[in-house]
């Protein structure tokens, strides 16, 4: 459900890129976990060069970011970052990471 979802932000998109293009890109890593994809337009329907996607899983969102950030599409390197995760997901991820780091400390 939404408990574990994350939104990613995509910037530096070529103005010809549409939501369908991003969808094609993300489906490759996300499959069923991809909930929605969008490109931002101004009031004259011109692309702002930004967009985003919503993933059902924070793990998949992270995978999409690491796989596609810096990828060149239509001559421009796009940048992707995780913008927001639902609070539960954020907390559990943080707990796991910090516990893991503590666990490896030998003293």
mmCIF file of N, CA and C in Angstrom, residues 1-80:
data_model
loop_
_atom_site.group_PDB
_atom_site.id
_atom_site.type_symbol
_atom_site.label_atom_id
_atom_site.label_comp_id
_atom_site.label_asym_id
_atom_site.label_seq_id
_atom_site.Cartn_x
_atom_site.Cartn_y
_atom_site.Cartn_z
ATOM 1 N N UNK A 1 0.827 -1.211 0.000
ATOM 2 C CA UNK A 1 0.000 0.000 0.000
ATOM 3 C C UNK A 1 0.848 1.241 0.000
ATOM 4 N N UNK A 2 0.309 2.357 0.449
ATOM 5 C CA UNK A 2 1.036 3.615 0.455
ATOM 6 C C UNK A 2 2.047 3.707 1.587
ATOM 7 N N UNK A 3 1.994 2.764 2.537
ATOM 8 C CA UNK A 3 2.841 2.853 3.716
ATOM 9 C C UNK A 3 4.314 2.987 3.358
ATOM 10 N N UNK A 4 4.696 2.364 2.249
ATOM 11 C CA UNK A 4 6.107 2.247 1.941
ATOM 12 C C UNK A 4 6.487 3.053 0.702
ATOM 13 N N UNK A 5 5.569 3.896 0.212
ATOM 14 C CA UNK A 5 5.793 4.548 -1.073
ATOM 15 C C UNK A 5 6.778 5.687 -1.025
ATOM 16 N N UNK A 6 7.411 5.946 -2.167
ATOM 17 C CA UNK A 6 8.339 7.061 -2.295
ATOM 18 C C UNK A 6 8.097 7.804 -3.598
ATOM 19 N N UNK A 7 8.289 9.125 -3.529
ATOM 20 C CA UNK A 7 8.221 9.960 -4.716
ATOM 21 C C UNK A 7 9.634 10.369 -5.098
ATOM 22 N N UNK A 8 9.964 10.269 -6.383
ATOM 23 C CA UNK A 8 11.258 10.757 -6.841
ATOM 24 C C UNK A 8 11.045 11.947 -7.752
ATOM 25 N N UNK A 9 12.007 12.855 -7.743
ATOM 26 C CA UNK A 9 11.957 14.041 -8.595
ATOM 27 C C UNK A 9 13.008 13.890 -9.683
ATOM 28 N N UNK A 10 12.614 14.239 -10.908
ATOM 29 C CA UNK A 10 13.519 14.156 -12.048
ATOM 30 C C UNK A 10 13.729 15.572 -12.581
ATOM 31 N N UNK A 11 14.980 15.983 -12.772
ATOM 32 C CA UNK A 11 15.258 17.321 -13.293
ATOM 33 C C UNK A 11 16.204 17.240 -14.486
ATOM 34 N N UNK A 12 16.267 18.345 -15.219
ATOM 35 C CA UNK A 12 17.107 18.485 -16.412
ATOM 36 C C UNK A 12 16.625 17.612 -17.569
ATOM 37 N N UNK A 13 15.300 17.456 -17.673
ATOM 38 C CA UNK A 13 14.738 16.698 -18.788
ATOM 39 C C UNK A 13 14.744 17.540 -20.054
ATOM 40 N N UNK A 14 15.032 16.905 -21.166
ATOM 41 C CA UNK A 14 14.866 17.584 -22.445
ATOM 42 C C UNK A 14 13.381 17.908 -22.623
ATOM 43 N N UNK A 15 13.092 19.043 -23.277
ATOM 44 C CA UNK A 15 11.699 19.475 -23.386
ATOM 45 C C UNK A 15 10.840 18.537 -24.232
ATOM 46 N N UNK A 16 11.476 17.645 -24.989
ATOM 47 C CA UNK A 16 10.707 16.706 -25.809
ATOM 48 C C UNK A 16 10.276 15.470 -25.030
ATOM 49 N N UNK A 17 10.838 15.287 -23.836
ATOM 50 C CA UNK A 17 10.525 14.092 -23.044
ATOM 51 C C UNK A 17 9.119 14.205 -22.454
ATOM 52 N N UNK A 18 8.348 13.158 -22.631
ATOM 53 C CA UNK A 18 6.986 13.130 -22.097
ATOM 54 C C UNK A 18 6.896 12.093 -20.988
ATOM 55 N N UNK A 19 5.768 12.131 -20.271
ATOM 56 C CA UNK A 19 5.576 11.185 -19.160
ATOM 57 C C UNK A 19 5.710 9.737 -19.633
ATOM 58 N N UNK A 20 5.242 9.474 -20.860
ATOM 59 C CA UNK A 20 5.336 8.109 -21.388
ATOM 60 C C UNK A 20 6.792 7.650 -21.498
ATOM 61 N N UNK A 21 7.676 8.582 -21.841
ATOM 62 C CA UNK A 21 9.095 8.232 -21.950
ATOM 63 C C UNK A 21 9.676 7.861 -20.587
ATOM 64 N N UNK A 22 9.301 8.650 -19.576
ATOM 65 C CA UNK A 22 9.772 8.348 -18.221
ATOM 66 C C UNK A 22 9.197 7.021 -17.742
ATOM 67 N N UNK A 23 7.939 6.792 -18.091
ATOM 68 C CA UNK A 23 7.289 5.553 -17.672
ATOM 69 C C UNK A 23 8.052 4.354 -18.234
ATOM 70 N N UNK A 24 8.414 4.442 -19.498
ATOM 71 C CA UNK A 24 9.159 3.365 -20.144
ATOM 72 C C UNK A 24 10.480 3.104 -19.416
ATOM 73 N N UNK A 25 11.140 4.209 -19.054
ATOM 74 C CA UNK A 25 12.417 4.125 -18.357
ATOM 75 C C UNK A 25 12.253 3.407 -17.014
ATOM 76 N N UNK A 26 11.300 3.881 -16.209
ATOM 77 C CA UNK A 26 11.158 3.375 -14.843
ATOM 78 C C UNK A 26 10.544 1.978 -14.781
ATOM 79 N N UNK A 27 9.672 1.657 -15.731
ATOM 80 C CA UNK A 27 9.053 0.331 -15.711
ATOM 81 C C UNK A 27 10.107 -0.760 -15.732
ATOM 82 N N UNK A 28 11.223 -0.451 -16.360
ATOM 83 C CA UNK A 28 12.301 -1.421 -16.489
ATOM 84 C C UNK A 28 12.797 -1.908 -15.130
ATOM 85 N N UNK A 29 12.909 -1.006 -14.157
ATOM 86 C CA UNK A 29 13.345 -1.433 -12.827
ATOM 87 C C UNK A 29 12.187 -1.617 -11.854
ATOM 88 N N UNK A 30 11.067 -0.934 -12.103
ATOM 89 C CA UNK A 30 10.015 -0.893 -11.093
ATOM 90 C C UNK A 30 8.901 -1.896 -11.330
ATOM 91 N N UNK A 31 8.583 -2.162 -12.588
ATOM 92 C CA UNK A 31 7.471 -3.063 -12.858
ATOM 93 C C UNK A 31 6.200 -2.595 -12.176
ATOM 94 N N UNK A 32 5.554 -3.512 -11.448
ATOM 95 C CA UNK A 32 4.274 -3.212 -10.801
ATOM 96 C C UNK A 32 4.394 -2.171 -9.699
ATOM 97 N N UNK A 33 5.610 -1.917 -9.255
ATOM 98 C CA UNK A 33 5.791 -0.970 -8.155
ATOM 99 C C UNK A 33 5.635 0.482 -8.609
ATOM 100 N N UNK A 34 5.644 0.715 -9.924
ATOM 101 C CA UNK A 34 5.505 2.079 -10.441
ATOM 102 C C UNK A 34 4.044 2.478 -10.377
ATOM 103 N N UNK A 35 3.736 3.516 -9.577
ATOM 104 C CA UNK A 35 2.336 3.906 -9.393
ATOM 105 C C UNK A 35 1.924 5.022 -10.345
ATOM 106 N N UNK A 36 2.777 6.031 -10.525
ATOM 107 C CA UNK A 36 2.465 7.074 -11.497
ATOM 108 C C UNK A 36 3.727 7.829 -11.894
ATOM 109 N N UNK A 37 3.643 8.466 -13.036
ATOM 110 C CA UNK A 37 4.778 9.200 -13.596
ATOM 111 C C UNK A 37 4.225 10.500 -14.162
ATOM 112 N N UNK A 38 5.000 11.570 -14.070
ATOM 113 C CA UNK A 38 4.507 12.828 -14.641
ATOM 114 C C UNK A 38 5.663 13.709 -15.103
ATOM 115 N N UNK A 39 5.338 14.635 -16.000
ATOM 116 C CA UNK A 39 6.243 15.705 -16.403
ATOM 117 C C UNK A 39 5.523 17.007 -16.091
ATOM 118 N N UNK A 40 6.249 17.987 -15.569
ATOM 119 C CA UNK A 40 5.647 19.279 -15.205
ATOM 120 C C UNK A 40 5.613 20.216 -16.406
ATOM 121 N N UNK A 41 4.451 20.839 -16.631
ATOM 122 C CA UNK A 41 4.290 21.797 -17.726
ATOM 123 C C UNK A 41 3.869 23.158 -17.179
ATOM 124 N N UNK A 42 4.233 24.217 -17.911
ATOM 125 C CA UNK A 42 3.734 25.537 -17.520
ATOM 126 C C UNK A 42 2.347 25.731 -18.144
ATOM 127 N N UNK A 43 1.785 26.942 -17.970
ATOM 128 C CA UNK A 43 0.406 27.131 -18.416
ATOM 129 C C UNK A 43 0.272 27.257 -19.932
ATOM 130 N N UNK A 44 1.382 27.232 -20.650
ATOM 131 C CA UNK A 44 1.304 27.199 -22.117
ATOM 132 C C UNK A 44 1.632 25.804 -22.638
ATOM 133 N N UNK A 45 1.599 24.815 -21.737
ATOM 134 C CA UNK A 45 1.886 23.424 -22.101
ATOM 135 C C UNK A 45 3.313 23.210 -22.565
ATOM 136 N N UNK A 46 4.222 24.035 -22.085
ATOM 137 C CA UNK A 46 5.633 23.825 -22.375
ATOM 138 C C UNK A 46 6.252 23.083 -21.193
ATOM 139 N N UNK A 47 7.039 22.060 -21.492
ATOM 140 C CA UNK A 47 7.673 21.292 -20.420
ATOM 141 C C UNK A 47 8.603 22.188 -19.616
ATOM 142 N N UNK A 48 8.573 22.030 -18.309
ATOM 143 C CA UNK A 48 9.481 22.770 -17.425
ATOM 144 C C UNK A 48 10.817 22.054 -17.274
ATOM 145 N N UNK A 49 10.918 20.864 -17.860
ATOM 146 C CA UNK A 49 12.159 20.105 -17.753
ATOM 147 C C UNK A 49 12.279 19.352 -16.436
ATOM 148 N N UNK A 50 11.162 19.274 -15.715
ATOM 149 C CA UNK A 50 11.148 18.515 -14.461
ATOM 150 C C UNK A 50 9.972 17.547 -14.479
ATOM 151 N N UNK A 51 10.054 16.554 -13.644
ATOM 152 C CA UNK A 51 8.969 15.585 -13.548
ATOM 153 C C UNK A 51 9.186 14.717 -12.338
ATOM 154 N N UNK A 52 8.505 13.595 -12.310
ATOM 155 C CA UNK A 52 8.677 12.732 -11.156
ATOM 156 C C UNK A 52 7.968 11.416 -11.339
ATOM 157 N N UNK A 53 8.101 10.591 -10.332
ATOM 158 C CA UNK A 53 7.449 9.283 -10.335
ATOM 159 C C UNK A 53 7.150 8.889 -8.904
ATOM 160 N N UNK A 54 6.148 8.047 -8.761
ATOM 161 C CA UNK A 54 5.778 7.524 -7.447
ATOM 162 C C UNK A 54 5.909 6.010 -7.490
ATOM 163 N N UNK A 55 6.661 5.486 -6.539
ATOM 164 C CA UNK A 55 6.871 4.043 -6.455
ATOM 165 C C UNK A 55 6.220 3.504 -5.193
ATOM 166 N N UNK A 56 5.688 2.294 -5.269
ATOM 167 C CA UNK A 56 5.043 1.687 -4.100
ATOM 168 C C UNK A 56 6.069 1.282 -3.052
ATOM 169 N N UNK A 57 7.306 1.116 -3.476
ATOM 170 C CA UNK A 57 8.333 0.607 -2.571
ATOM 171 C C UNK A 57 9.518 1.556 -2.507
ATOM 172 N N UNK A 58 9.979 1.847 -1.303
ATOM 173 C CA UNK A 58 11.138 2.737 -1.153
ATOM 174 C C UNK A 58 12.396 2.081 -1.714
ATOM 175 N N UNK A 59 12.470 0.748 -1.629
ATOM 176 C CA UNK A 59 13.634 0.049 -2.175
ATOM 177 C C UNK A 59 13.706 0.214 -3.689
ATOM 178 N N UNK A 60 12.554 0.117 -4.345
ATOM 179 C CA UNK A 60 12.519 0.260 -5.798
ATOM 180 C C UNK A 60 12.827 1.698 -6.189
ATOM 181 N N UNK A 61 12.332 2.663 -5.419
ATOM 182 C CA UNK A 61 12.631 4.066 -5.701
ATOM 183 C C UNK A 61 14.143 4.295 -5.650
ATOM 184 N N UNK A 62 14.780 3.715 -4.648
ATOM 185 C CA UNK A 62 16.231 3.842 -4.523
ATOM 186 C C UNK A 62 16.963 3.204 -5.695
ATOM 187 N N UNK A 63 16.433 2.070 -6.156
ATOM 188 C CA UNK A 63 17.038 1.382 -7.286
ATOM 189 C C UNK A 63 16.927 2.243 -8.554
ATOM 190 N N UNK A 64 15.767 2.863 -8.741
ATOM 191 C CA UNK A 64 15.558 3.717 -9.917
ATOM 192 C C UNK A 64 16.514 4.903 -9.899
ATOM 193 N N UNK A 65 16.691 5.495 -8.712
ATOM 194 C CA UNK A 65 17.598 6.633 -8.586
ATOM 195 C C UNK A 65 19.028 6.228 -8.928
ATOM 196 N N UNK A 66 19.487 5.114 -8.357
ATOM 197 C CA UNK A 66 20.881 4.740 -8.578
ATOM 198 C C UNK A 66 21.115 4.297 -10.026
ATOM 199 N N UNK A 67 20.093 3.718 -10.645
ATOM 200 C CA UNK A 67 20.276 3.236 -12.010
ATOM 201 C C UNK A 67 20.220 4.352 -13.048
ATOM 202 N N UNK A 68 19.348 5.333 -12.832
ATOM 203 C CA UNK A 68 19.081 6.299 -13.897
ATOM 204 C C UNK A 68 19.601 7.706 -13.653
ATOM 205 N N UNK A 69 20.007 8.037 -12.438
ATOM 206 C CA UNK A 69 20.501 9.394 -12.236
ATOM 207 C C UNK A 69 21.812 9.561 -12.995
ATOM 208 N N UNK A 70 21.878 10.610 -13.813
ATOM 209 C CA UNK A 70 23.064 10.852 -14.615
ATOM 210 C C UNK A 70 22.987 10.244 -16.009
ATOM 211 N N UNK A 71 21.936 9.474 -16.276
ATOM 212 C CA UNK A 71 21.753 8.891 -17.605
ATOM 213 C C UNK A 71 21.437 10.007 -18.600
ATOM 214 N N UNK A 72 22.026 9.925 -19.787
ATOM 215 C CA UNK A 72 21.793 10.951 -20.803
ATOM 216 C C UNK A 72 20.627 10.544 -21.700
ATOM 217 N N UNK A 73 19.612 11.401 -21.744
ATOM 218 C CA UNK A 73 18.457 11.173 -22.616
ATOM 219 C C UNK A 73 18.298 12.392 -23.511
ATOM 220 N N UNK A 74 18.240 12.174 -24.821
ATOM 221 C CA UNK A 74 18.117 13.290 -25.764
ATOM 222 C C UNK A 74 19.220 14.323 -25.531
ATOM 223 N N UNK A 75 20.416 13.855 -25.198
ATOM 224 C CA UNK A 75 21.555 14.758 -25.077
ATOM 225 C C UNK A 75 21.697 15.469 -23.739
ATOM 226 N N UNK A 76 20.802 15.195 -22.788
ATOM 227 C CA UNK A 76 20.906 15.848 -21.472
ATOM 228 C C UNK A 76 20.990 14.792 -20.377
ATOM 229 N N UNK A 77 21.897 15.019 -19.431
ATOM 230 C CA UNK A 77 22.013 14.093 -18.303
ATOM 231 C C UNK A 77 20.914 14.419 -17.297
ATOM 232 N N UNK A 78 20.028 13.463 -17.053
ATOM 233 C CA UNK A 78 18.949 13.717 -16.095
ATOM 234 C C UNK A 78 19.441 13.436 -14.684
ATOM 235 N N UNK A 79 18.835 14.107 -13.723
ATOM 236 C CA UNK A 79 19.178 13.888 -12.319
ATOM 237 C C UNK A 79 17.921 13.486 -11.570
ATOM 238 N N UNK A 80 18.035 12.435 -10.803
ATOM 239 C CA UNK A 80 16.894 11.901 -10.078
ATOM 240 C C UNK A 80 17.242 11.840 -8.595
#
